[in-house]
Coordinates of N, CA and C in Angstrom, one line a residue:
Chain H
X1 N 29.5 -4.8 -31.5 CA 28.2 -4.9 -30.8 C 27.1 -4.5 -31.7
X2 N 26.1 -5.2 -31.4 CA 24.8 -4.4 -32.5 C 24.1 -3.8 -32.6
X3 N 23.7 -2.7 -33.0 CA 23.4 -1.3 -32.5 C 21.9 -1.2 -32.7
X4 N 21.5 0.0 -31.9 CA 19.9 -0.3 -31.8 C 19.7 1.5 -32.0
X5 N 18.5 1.7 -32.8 CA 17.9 3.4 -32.9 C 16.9 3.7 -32.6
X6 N 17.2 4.6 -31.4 CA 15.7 5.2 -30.9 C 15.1 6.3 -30.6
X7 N 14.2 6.6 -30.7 CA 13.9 8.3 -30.8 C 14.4 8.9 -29.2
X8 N 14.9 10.5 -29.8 CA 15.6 10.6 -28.3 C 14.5 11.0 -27.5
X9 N 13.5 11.5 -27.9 CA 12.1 11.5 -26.7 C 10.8 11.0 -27.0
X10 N 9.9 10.9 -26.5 CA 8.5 10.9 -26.3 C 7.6 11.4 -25.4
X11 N 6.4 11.6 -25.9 CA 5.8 12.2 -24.8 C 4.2 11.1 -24.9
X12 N 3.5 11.5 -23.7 CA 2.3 10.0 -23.7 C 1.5 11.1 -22.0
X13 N 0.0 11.2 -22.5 CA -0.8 11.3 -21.7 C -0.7 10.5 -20.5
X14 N -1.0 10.5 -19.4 CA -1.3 9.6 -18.3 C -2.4 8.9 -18.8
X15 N -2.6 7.3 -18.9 CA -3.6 6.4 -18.5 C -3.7 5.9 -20.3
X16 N -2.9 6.3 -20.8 CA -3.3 6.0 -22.5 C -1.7 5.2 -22.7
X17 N -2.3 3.9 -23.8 CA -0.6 3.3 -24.1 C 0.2 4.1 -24.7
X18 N 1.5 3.4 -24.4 CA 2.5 4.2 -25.4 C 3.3 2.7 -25.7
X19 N 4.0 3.2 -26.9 CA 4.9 2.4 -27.9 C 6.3 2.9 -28.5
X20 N 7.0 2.5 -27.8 CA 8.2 3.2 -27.8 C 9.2 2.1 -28.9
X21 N 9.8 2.5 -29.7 CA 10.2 2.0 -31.2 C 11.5 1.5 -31.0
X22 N 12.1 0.3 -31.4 CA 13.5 0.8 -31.6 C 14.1 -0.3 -32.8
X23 N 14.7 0.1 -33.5 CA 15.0 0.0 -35.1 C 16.5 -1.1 -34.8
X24 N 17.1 -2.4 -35.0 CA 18.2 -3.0 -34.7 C 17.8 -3.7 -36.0
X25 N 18.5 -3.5 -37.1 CA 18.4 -3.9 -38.6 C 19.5 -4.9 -38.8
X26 N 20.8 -4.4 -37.9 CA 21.6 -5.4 -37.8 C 21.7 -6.6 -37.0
X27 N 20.6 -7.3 -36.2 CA 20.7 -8.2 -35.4 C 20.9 -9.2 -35.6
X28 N 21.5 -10.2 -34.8 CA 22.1 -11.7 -35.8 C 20.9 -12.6 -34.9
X29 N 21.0 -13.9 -35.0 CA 20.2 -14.6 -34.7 C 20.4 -14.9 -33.3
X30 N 21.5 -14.7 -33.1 CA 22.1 -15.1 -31.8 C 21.0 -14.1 -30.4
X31 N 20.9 -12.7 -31.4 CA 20.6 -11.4 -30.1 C 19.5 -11.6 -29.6
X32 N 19.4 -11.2 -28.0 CA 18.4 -11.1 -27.6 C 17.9 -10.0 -27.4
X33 N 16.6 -9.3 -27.4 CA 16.1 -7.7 -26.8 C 16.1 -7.5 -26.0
X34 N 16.7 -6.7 -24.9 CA 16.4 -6.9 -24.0 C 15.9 -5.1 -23.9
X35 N 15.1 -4.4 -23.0 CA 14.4 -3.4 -22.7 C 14.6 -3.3 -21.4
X36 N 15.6 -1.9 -20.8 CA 15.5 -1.7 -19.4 C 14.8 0.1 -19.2
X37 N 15.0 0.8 -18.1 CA 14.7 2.1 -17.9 C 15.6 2.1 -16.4
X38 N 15.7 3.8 -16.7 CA 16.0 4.2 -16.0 C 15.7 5.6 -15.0
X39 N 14.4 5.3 -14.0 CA 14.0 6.5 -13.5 C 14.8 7.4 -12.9
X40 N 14.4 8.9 -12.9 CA 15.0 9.7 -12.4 C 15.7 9.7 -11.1
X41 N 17.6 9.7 -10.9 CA 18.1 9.4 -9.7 C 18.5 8.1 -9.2
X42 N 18.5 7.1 -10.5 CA 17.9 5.6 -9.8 C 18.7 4.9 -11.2
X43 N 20.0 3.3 -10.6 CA 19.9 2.6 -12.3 C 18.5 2.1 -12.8
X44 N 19.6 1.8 -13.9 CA 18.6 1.1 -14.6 C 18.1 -0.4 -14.0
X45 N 16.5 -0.2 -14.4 CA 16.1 -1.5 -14.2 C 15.7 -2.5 -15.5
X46 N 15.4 -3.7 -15.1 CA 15.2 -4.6 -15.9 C 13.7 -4.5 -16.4
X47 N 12.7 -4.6 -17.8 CA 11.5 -4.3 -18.1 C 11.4 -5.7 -18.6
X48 N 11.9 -6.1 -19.6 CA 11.6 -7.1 -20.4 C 12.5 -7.7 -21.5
X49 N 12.2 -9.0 -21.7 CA 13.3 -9.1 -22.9 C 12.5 -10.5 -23.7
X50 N 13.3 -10.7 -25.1 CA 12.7 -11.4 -25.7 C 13.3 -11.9 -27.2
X51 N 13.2 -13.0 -28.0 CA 14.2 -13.1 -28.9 C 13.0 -13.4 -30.3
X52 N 12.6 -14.2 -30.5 CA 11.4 -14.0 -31.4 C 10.2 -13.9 -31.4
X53 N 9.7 -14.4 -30.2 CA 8.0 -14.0 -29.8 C 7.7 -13.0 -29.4
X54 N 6.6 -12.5 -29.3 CA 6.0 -11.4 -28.4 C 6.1 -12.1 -27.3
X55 N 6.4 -11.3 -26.3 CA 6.8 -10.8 -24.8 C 5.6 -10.1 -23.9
X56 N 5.1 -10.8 -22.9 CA 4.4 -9.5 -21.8 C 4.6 -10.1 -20.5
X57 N 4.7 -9.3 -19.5 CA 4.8 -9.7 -18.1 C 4.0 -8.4 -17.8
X58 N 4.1 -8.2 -16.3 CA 3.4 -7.2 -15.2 C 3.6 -5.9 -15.7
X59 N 4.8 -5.8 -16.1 CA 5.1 -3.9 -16.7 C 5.3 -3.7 -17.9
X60 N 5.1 -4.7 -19.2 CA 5.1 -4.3 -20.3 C 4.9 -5.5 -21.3
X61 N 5.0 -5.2 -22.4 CA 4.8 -6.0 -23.6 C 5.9 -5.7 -24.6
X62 N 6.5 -6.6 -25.0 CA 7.1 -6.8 -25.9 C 6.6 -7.2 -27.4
X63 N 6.6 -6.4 -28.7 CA 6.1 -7.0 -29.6 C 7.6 -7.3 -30.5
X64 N 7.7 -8.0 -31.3 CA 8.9 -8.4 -31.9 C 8.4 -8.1 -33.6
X65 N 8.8 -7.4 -34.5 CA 9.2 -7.8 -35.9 C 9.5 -9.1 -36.3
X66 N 8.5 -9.3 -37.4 CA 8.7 -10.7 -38.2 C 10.1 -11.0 -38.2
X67 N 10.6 -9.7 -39.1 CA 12.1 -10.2 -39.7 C 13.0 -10.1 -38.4
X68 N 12.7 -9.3 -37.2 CA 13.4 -9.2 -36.1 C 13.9 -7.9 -36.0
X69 N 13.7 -7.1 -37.2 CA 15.0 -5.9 -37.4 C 14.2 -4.9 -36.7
X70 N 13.1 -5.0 -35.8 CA 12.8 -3.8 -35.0 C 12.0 -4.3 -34.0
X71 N 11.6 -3.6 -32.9 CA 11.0 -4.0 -31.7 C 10.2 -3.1 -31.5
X72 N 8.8 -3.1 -30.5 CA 8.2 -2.2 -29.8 C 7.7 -2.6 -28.5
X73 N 8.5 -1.5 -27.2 CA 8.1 -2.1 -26.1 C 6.5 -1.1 -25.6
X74 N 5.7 -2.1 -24.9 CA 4.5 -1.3 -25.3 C 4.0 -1.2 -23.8
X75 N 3.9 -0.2 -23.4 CA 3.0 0.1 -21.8 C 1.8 0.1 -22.0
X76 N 0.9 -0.5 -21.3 CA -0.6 -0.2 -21.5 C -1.4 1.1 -21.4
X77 N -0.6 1.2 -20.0 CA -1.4 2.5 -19.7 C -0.5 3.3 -18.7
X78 N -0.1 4.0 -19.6 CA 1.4 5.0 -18.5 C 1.0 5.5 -17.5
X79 N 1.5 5.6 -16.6 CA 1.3 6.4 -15.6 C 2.7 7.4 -15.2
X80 N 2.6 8.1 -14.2 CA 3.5 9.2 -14.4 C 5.0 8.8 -13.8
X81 N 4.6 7.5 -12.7 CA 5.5 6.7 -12.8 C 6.8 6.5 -13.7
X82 N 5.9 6.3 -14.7 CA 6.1 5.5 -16.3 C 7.6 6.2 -17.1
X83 N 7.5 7.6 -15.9 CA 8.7 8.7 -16.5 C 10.1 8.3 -16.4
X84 N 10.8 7.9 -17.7 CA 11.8 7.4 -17.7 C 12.6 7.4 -18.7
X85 N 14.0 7.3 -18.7 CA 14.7 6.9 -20.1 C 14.6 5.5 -20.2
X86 N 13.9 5.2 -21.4 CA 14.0 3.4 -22.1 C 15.2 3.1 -23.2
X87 N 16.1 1.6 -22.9 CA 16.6 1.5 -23.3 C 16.2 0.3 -24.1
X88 N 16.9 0.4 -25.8 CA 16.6 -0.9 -26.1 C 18.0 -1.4 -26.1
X89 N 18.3 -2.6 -26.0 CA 19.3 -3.0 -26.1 C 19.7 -4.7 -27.1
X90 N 21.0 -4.9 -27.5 CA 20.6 -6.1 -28.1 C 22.1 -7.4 -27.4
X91 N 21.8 -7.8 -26.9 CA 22.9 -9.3 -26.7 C 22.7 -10.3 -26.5
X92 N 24.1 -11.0 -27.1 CA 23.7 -12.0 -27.3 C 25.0 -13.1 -26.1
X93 N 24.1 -13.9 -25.4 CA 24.8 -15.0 -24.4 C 26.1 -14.8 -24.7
X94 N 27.1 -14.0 -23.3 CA 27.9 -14.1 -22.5 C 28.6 -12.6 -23.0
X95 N 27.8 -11.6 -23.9 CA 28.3 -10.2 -24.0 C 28.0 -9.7 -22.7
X96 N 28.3 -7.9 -22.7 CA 27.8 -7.1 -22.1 C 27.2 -6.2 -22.3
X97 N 26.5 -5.4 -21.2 CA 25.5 -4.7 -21.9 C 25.7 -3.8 -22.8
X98 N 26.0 -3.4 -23.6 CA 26.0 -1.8 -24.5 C 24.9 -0.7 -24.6
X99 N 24.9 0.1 -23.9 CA 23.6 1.1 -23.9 C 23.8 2.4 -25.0
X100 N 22.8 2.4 -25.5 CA 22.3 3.6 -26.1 C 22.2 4.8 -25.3
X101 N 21.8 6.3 -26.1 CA 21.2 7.1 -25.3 C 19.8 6.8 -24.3
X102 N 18.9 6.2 -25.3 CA 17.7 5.4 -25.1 C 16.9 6.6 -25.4
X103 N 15.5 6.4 -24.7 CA 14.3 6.8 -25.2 C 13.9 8.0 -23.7
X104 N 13.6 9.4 -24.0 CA 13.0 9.6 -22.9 C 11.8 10.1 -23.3
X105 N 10.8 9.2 -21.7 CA 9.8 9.4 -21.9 C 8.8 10.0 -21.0
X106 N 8.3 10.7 -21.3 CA 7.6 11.7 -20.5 C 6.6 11.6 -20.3
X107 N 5.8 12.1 -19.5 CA 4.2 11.3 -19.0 C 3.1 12.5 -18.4
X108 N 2.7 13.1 -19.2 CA 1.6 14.3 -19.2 C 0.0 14.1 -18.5
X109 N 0.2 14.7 -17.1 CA -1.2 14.4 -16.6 C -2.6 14.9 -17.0
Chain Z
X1 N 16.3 -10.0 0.8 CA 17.5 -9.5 0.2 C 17.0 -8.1 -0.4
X2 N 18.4 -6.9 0.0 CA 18.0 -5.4 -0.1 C 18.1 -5.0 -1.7
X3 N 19.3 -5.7 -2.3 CA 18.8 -5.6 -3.3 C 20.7 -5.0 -3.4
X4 N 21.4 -4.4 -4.6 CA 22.8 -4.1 -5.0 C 22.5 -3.0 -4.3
X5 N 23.5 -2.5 -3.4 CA 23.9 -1.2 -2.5 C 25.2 -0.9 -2.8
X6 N 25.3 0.2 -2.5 CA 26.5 1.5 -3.7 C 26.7 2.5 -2.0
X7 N 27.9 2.8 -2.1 CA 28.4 3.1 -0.9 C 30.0 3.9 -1.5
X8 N 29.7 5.4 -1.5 CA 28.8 6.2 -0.7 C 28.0 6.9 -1.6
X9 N 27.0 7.3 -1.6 CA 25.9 7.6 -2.9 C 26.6 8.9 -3.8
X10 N 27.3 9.7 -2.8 CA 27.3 11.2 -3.1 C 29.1 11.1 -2.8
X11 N 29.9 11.7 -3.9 CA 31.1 12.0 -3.1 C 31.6 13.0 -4.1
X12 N 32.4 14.0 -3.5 CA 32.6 15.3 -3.6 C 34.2 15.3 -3.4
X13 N 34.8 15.7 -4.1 CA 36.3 15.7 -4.3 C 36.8 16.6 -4.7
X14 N 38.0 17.0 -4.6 CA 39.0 17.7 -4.9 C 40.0 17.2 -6.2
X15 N 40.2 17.7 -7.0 CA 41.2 17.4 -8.7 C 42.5 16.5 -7.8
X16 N 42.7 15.5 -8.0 CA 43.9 15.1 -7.4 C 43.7 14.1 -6.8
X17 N 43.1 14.1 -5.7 CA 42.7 13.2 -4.2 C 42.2 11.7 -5.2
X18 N 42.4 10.5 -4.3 CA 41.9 9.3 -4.9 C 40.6 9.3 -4.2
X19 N 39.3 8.4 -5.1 CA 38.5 8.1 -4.1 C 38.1 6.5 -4.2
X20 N 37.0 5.9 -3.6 CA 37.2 4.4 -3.2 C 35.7 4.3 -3.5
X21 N 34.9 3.7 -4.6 CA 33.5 2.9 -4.4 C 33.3 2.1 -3.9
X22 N 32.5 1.6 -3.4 CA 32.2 0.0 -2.8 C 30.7 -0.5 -3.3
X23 N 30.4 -1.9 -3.9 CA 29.3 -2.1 -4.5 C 29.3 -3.1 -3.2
X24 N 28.2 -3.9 -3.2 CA 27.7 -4.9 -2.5 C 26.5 -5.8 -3.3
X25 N 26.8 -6.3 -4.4 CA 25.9 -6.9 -5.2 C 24.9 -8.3 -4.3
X26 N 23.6 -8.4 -5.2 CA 23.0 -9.2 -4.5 C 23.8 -10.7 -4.3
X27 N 23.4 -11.1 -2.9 CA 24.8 -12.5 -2.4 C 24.9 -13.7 -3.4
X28 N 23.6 -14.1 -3.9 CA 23.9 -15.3 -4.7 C 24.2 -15.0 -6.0
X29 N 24.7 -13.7 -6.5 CA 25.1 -13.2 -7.7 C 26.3 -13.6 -8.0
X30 N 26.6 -14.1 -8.9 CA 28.3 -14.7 -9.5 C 29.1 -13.5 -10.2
X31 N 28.2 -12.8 -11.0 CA 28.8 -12.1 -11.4 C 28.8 -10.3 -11.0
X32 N 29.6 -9.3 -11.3 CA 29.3 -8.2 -10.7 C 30.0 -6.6 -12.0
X33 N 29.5 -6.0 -12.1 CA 30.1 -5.1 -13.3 C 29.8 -3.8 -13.2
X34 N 31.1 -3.3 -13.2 CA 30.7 -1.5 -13.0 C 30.8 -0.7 -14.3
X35 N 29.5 0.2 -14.2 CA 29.2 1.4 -15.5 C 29.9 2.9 -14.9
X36 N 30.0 3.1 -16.2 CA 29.9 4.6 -15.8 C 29.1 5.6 -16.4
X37 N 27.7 6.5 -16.0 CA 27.5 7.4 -16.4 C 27.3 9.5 -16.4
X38 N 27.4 9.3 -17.3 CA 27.4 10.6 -17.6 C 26.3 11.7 -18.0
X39 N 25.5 12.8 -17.9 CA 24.6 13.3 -17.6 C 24.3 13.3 -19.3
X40 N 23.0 13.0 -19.3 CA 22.2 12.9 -20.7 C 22.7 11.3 -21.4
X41 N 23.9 10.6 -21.3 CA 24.3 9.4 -22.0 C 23.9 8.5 -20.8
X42 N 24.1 7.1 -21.9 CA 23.4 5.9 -21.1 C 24.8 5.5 -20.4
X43 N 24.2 4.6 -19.6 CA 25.8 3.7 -18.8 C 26.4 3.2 -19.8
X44 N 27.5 3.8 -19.8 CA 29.2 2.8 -20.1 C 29.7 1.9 -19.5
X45 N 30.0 0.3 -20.1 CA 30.7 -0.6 -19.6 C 32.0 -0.5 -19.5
X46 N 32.7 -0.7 -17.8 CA 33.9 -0.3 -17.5 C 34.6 -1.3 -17.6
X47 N 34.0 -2.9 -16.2 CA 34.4 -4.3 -16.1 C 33.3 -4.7 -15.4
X48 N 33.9 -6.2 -15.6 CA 33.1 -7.2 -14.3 C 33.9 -7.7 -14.3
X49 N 33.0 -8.8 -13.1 CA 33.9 -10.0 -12.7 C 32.9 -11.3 -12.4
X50 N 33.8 -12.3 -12.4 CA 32.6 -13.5 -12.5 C 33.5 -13.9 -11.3
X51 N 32.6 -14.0 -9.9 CA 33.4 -14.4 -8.4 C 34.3 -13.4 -8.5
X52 N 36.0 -13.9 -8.1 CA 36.9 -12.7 -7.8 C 37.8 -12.4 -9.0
X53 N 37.4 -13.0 -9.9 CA 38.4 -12.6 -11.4 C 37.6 -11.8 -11.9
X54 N 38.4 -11.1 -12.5 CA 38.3 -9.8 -13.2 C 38.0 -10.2 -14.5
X55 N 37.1 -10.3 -15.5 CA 37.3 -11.1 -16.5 C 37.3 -9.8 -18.0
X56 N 37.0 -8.8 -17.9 CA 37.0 -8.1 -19.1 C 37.2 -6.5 -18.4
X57 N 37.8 -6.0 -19.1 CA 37.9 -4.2 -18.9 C 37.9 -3.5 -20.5
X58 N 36.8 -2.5 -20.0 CA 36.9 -1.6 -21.2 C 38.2 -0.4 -21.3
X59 N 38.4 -0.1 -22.7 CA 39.6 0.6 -22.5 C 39.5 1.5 -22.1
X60 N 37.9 2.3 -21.6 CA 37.4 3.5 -20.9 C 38.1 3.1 -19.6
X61 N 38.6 2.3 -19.3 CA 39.4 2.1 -17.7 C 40.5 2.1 -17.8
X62 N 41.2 3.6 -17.7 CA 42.6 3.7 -17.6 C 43.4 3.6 -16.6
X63 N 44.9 3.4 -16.6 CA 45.5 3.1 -15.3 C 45.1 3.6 -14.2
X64 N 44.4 4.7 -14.3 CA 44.3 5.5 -12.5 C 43.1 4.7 -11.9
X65 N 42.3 3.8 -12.6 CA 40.7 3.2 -12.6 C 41.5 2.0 -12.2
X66 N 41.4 1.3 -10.6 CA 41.6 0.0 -10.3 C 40.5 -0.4 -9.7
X67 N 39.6 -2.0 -10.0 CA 38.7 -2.6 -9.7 C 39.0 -4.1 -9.0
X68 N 38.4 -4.5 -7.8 CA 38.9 -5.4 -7.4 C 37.8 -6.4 -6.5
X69 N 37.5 -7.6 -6.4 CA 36.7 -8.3 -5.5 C 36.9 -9.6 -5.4
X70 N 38.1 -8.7 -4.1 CA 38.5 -10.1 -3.2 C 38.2 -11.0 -3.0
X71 N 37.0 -11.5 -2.8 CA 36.5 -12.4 -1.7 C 35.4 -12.9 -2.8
X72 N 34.5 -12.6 -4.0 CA 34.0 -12.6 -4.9 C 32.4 -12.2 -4.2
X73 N 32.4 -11.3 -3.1 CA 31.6 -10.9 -2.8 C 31.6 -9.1 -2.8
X74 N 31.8 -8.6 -2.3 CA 31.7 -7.0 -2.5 C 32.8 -6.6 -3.7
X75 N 32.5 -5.6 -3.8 CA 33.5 -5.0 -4.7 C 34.0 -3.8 -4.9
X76 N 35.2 -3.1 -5.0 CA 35.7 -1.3 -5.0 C 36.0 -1.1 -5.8
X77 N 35.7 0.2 -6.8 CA 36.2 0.7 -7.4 C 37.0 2.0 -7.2
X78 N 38.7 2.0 -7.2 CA 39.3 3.5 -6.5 C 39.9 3.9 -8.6
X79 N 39.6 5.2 -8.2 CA 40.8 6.3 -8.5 C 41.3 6.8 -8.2
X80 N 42.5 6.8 -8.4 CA 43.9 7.6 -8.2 C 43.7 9.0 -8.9
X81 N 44.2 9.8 -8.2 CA 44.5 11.1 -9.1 C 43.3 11.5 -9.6
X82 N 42.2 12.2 -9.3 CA 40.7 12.1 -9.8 C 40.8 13.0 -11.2
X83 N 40.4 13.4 -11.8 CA 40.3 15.0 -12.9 C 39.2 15.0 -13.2
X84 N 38.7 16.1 -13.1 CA 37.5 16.5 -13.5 C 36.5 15.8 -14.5
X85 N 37.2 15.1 -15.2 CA 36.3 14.2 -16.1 C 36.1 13.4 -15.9
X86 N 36.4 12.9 -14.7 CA 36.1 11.5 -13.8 C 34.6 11.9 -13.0
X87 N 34.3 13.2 -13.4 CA 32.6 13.6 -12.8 C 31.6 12.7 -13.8
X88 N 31.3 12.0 -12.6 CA 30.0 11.1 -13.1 C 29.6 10.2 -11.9
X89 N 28.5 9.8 -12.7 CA 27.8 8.0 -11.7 C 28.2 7.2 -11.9
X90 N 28.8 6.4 -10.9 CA 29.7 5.1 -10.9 C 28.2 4.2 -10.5
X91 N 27.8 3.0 -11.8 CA 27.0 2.3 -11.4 C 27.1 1.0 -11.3
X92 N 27.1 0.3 -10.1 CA 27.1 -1.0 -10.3 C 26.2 -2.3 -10.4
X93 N 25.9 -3.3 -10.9 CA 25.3 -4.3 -11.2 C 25.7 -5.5 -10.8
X94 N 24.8 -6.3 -10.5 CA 25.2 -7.9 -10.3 C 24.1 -8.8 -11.3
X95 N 24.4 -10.0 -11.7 CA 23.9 -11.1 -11.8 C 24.1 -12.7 -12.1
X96 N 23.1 -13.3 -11.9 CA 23.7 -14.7 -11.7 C 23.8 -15.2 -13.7
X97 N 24.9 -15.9 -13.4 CA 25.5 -16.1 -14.9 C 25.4 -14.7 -15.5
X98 N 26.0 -15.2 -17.2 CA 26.0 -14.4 -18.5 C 24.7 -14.1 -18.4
X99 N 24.7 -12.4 -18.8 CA 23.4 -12.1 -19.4 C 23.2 -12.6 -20.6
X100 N 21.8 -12.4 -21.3 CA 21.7 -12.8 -22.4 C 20.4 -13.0 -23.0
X101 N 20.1 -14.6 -22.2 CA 18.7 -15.2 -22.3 C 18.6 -15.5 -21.0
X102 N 19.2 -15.2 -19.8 CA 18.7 -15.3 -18.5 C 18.2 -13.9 -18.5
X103 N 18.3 -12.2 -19.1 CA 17.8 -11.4 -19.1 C 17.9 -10.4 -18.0
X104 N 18.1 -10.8 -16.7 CA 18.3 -9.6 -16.1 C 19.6 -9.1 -14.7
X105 N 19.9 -7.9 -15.4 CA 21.3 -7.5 -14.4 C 20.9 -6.2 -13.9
X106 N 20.5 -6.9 -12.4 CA 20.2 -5.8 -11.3 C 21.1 -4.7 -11.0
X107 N 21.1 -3.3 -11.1 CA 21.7 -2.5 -10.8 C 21.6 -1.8 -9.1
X108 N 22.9 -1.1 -9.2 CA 22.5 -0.2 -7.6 C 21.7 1.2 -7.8
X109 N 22.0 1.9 -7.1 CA 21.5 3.4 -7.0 C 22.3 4.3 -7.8
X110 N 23.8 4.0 -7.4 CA 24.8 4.4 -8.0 C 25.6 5.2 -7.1
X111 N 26.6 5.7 -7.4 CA 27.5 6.6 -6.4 C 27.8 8.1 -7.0
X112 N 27.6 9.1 -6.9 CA 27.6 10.2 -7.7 C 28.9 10.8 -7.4
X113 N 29.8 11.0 -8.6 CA 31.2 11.9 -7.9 C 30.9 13.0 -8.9
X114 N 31.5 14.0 -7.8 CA 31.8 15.3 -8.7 C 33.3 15.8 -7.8
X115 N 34.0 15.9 -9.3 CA 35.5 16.6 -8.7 C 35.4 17.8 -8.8
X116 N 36.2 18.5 -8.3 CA 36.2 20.3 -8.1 C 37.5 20.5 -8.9

């Protein structure tokens, strides 16, 4: 499976973006990014995903690395909502998911 | 549609005793896959199934871990013989086709076991 690195926390004011990093140096052509969270008490949900373009829908933005070998999923404006562990994750058609620790992120009013 | 339902959220056990999950993935979902997690780590891939075959199990599912869906609509997860290290959140997921570039596998709430 192809492994993805990401800081084990963050922290982010309320109402200001945050850019949460994640480093997959080994990814083949095949992988896609996919980005989930998981709020407190609750699975994970689905945020975003994406294979060579930049990415945005309703809850976030996806920016992609030229070479591919890193990602940044980007909130515009956190809210305290926003408090969660983020996963990055990488697969490619007909794997499963493999999760990281992920990202937690915290949201300071 | 309510969305994947996990039944019974909370269950509390004794070292030994078997217990029984039950997922209910969303209806037009083909496929269905149970995690497990553990407090501070992300979900671990147990199995799924695409309808009522069983198509992959991780070796984290040992003999006392049986998973099954009859009918290729609901699904149970029981253990036999619980031990204490079987304390965790049993999470389950549905979605239509392979993930991948369809992108997303809806999860439940989850079902929280703690053995004694």
């Amino acid at each position: 499976d192809a492994k993805t690195t990401q800081p084990n926390s963050m922290e982010s004011n309320e109402e200001e973006p945050v850019h949460l990093p994640c480093n997959h140096s080994t990814i083949s052509g095949t992988d896609y990014i996919h980005w989930y969270r998981q709020l407190p008490s609750q699975g994970p949900e689905y945020v975003i995903h994406g294979l060579t373009s930049n990415v945005n829908n309703r809850m976030a933005s996806l920016a992609i690395a030229e070479d591919r070998k890193s990602s940044t999923l980007i909130l515009h404006r956190a809210t305290l909502r926003d408090a969660a562990v983020y996963y990055c994750i990488l697969i490619s058609h007909g794997q499963n998911f493999v999760f990281g620790p992920g990202t937690r992120l915290s949201v300071l009013p | 549609d309510t969305g994947v339902s996990q039944d019974p959220r909370h269950k509390i056990t004794k070292r030994g005793q078997n217990v029984t999950f039950r997922c209910d993935p969303i209806s037009e979902h083909n496929r269905l896959y149970w995690y497990r997690q553990t407090l501070g780590q992300g979900p671990e891939f147990l199995t799924y199934f695409q309808n009522e075959a069983q198509l992959e199990k991780s070796r984290l599912l040992s003999d006392r871990f049986s998973a099954e869906r009859p009918k290729g609509s609901f699904s149970t997860l029981e253990i036999q013989r619980t031990e204490q290290g079987d304390s965790a959140m049993y999470l389950c997921a549905s979605s239509w086709g392979a993930i991948g570039n369809t992108g997303e596998l809806f999860f439940g709430e989850g079902s929280r076991l703690t053995v004694l």
